[in-house]
PDB file of C-alpha atoms in Angstrom:
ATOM      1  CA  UNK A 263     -12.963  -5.851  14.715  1.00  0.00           C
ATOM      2  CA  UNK A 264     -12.195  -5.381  11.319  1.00  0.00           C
ATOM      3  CA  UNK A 265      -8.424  -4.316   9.878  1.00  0.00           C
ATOM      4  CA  UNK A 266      -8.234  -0.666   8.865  1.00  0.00           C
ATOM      5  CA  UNK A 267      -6.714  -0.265   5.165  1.00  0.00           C
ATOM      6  CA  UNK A 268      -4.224   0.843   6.614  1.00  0.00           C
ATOM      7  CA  UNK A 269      -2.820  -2.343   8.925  1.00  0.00           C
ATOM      8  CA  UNK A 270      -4.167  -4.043   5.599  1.00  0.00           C
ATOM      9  CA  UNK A 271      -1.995  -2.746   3.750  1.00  0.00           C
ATOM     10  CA  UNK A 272       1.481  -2.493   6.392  1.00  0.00           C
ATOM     11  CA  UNK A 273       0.167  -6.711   6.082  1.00  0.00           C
ATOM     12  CA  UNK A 274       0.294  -6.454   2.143  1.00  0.00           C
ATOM     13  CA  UNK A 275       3.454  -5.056   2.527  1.00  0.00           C
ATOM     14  CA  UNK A 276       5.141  -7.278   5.286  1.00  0.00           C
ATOM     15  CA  UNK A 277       4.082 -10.407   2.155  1.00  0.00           C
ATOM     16  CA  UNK A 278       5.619  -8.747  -0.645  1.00  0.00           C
ATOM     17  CA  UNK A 279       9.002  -8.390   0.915  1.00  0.00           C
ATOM     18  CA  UNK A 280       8.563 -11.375   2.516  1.00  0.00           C
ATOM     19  CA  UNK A 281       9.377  -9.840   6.161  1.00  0.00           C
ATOM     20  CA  UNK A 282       6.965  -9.758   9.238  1.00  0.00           C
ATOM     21  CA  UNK A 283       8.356  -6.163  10.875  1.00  0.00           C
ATOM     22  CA  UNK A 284       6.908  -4.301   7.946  1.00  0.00           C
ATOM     23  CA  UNK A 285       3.596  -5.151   9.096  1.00  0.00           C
ATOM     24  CA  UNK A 286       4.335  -2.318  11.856  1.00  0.00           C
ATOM     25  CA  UNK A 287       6.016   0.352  10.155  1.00  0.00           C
ATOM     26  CA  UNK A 288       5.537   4.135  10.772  1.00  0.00           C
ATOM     27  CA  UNK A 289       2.107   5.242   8.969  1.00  0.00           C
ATOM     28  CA  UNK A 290       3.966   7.852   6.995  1.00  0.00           C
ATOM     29  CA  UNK A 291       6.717   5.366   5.400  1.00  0.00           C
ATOM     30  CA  UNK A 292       7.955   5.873   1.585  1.00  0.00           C
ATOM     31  CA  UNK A 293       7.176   2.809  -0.138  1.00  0.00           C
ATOM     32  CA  UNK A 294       9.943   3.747  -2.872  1.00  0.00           C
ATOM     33  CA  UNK A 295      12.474   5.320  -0.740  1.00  0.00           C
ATOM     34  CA  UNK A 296      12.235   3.748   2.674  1.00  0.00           C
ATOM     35  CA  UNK A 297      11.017   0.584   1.678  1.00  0.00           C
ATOM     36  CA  UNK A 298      12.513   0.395  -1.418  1.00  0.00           C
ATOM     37  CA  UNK A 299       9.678  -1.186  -3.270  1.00  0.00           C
ATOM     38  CA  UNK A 300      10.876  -1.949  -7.160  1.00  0.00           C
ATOM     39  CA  UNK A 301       8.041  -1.343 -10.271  1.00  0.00           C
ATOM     40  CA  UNK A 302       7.874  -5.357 -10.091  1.00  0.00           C
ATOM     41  CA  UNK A 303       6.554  -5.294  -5.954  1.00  0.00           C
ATOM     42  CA  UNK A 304       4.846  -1.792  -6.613  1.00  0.00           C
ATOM     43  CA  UNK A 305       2.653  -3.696  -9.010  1.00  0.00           C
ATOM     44  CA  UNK A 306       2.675  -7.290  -6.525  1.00  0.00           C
ATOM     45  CA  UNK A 307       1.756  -4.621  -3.493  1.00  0.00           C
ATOM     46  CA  UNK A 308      -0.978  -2.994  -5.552  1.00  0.00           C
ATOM     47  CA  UNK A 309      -2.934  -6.478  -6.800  1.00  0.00           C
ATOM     48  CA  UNK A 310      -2.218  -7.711  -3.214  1.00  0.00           C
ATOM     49  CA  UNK A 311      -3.782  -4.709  -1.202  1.00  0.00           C
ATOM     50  CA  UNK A 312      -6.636  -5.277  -4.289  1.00  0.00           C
ATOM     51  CA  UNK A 313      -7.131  -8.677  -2.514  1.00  0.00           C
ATOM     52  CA  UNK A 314      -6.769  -8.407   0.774  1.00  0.00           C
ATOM     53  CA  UNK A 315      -9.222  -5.394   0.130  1.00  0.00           C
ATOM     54  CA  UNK A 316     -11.539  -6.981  -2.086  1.00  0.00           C
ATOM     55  CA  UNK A 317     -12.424  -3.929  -4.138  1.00  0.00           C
ATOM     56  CA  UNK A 318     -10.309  -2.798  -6.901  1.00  0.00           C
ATOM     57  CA  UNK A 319      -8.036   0.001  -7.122  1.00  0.00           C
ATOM     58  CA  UNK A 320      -8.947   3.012  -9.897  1.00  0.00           C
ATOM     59  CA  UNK A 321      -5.522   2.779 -11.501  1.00  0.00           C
ATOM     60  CA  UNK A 322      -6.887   6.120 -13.680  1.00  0.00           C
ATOM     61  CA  UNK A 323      -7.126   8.225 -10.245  1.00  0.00           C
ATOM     62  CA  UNK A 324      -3.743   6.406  -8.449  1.00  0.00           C
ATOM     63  CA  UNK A 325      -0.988   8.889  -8.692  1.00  0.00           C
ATOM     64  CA  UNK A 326       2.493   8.111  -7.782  1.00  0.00           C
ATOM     65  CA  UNK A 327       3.353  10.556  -5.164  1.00  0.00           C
ATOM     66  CA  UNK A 328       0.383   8.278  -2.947  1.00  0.00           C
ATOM     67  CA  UNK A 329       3.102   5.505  -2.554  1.00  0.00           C
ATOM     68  CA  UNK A 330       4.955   8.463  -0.883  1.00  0.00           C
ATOM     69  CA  UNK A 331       2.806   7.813   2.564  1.00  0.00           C
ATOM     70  CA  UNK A 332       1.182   4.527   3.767  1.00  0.00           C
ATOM     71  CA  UNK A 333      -1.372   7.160   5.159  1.00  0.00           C
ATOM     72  CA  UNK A 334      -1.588   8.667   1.809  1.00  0.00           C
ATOM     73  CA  UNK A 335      -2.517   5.530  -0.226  1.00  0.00           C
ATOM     74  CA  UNK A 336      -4.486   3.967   2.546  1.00  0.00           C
ATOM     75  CA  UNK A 337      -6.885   7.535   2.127  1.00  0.00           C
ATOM     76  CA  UNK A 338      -7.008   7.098  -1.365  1.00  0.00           C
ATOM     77  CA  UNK A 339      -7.906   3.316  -1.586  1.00  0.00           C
ATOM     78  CA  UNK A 340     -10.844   4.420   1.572  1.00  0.00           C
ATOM     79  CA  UNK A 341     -12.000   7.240  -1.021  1.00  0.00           C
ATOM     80  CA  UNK A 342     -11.045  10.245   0.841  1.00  0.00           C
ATOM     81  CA  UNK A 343      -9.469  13.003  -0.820  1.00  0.00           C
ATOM     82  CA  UNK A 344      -6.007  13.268  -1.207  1.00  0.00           C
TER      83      UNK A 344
END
């Protein structure tokens, strides 16, 4: 079965910060506030998920409230409407 964007990217996320329990965080964490992700990981998470994804992200069309929700960014990087 192949990983949903979504568990792909909770698996991103769990590397960046370099700890496993992230990988099973609520779907509707704050990357900035909950997480605390810093500009330096924001940018590590986004080439990451770009990897583990294997299509790359339109940087143009990313908007910074979509690191607001795991759900949110996931949709966005699947190409649904936000």
């Amino acid at each position: 079965r192949r990983m949903s964007t979504l568990d792909l990217a909770k698996q991103a996320l769990a590397k960046i910060k370099r700890n496993p329990a992230l990988a099973h965080v609520a779907d509707d964490i704050d990357l900035i506030d909950d997480i605390g992700l810093d500009s330096l990981e924001t940018l590590q998470f986004l080439l990451e998920l770009e990897d583990v994804l294997g299509a790359r992200i339109d940087y143009d069309r990313l908007e910074f409230q979509m690191l607001r929700s795991l759900r949110t960014l996931a949709s966005f990087l699947d190409g649904a409407p936000c």
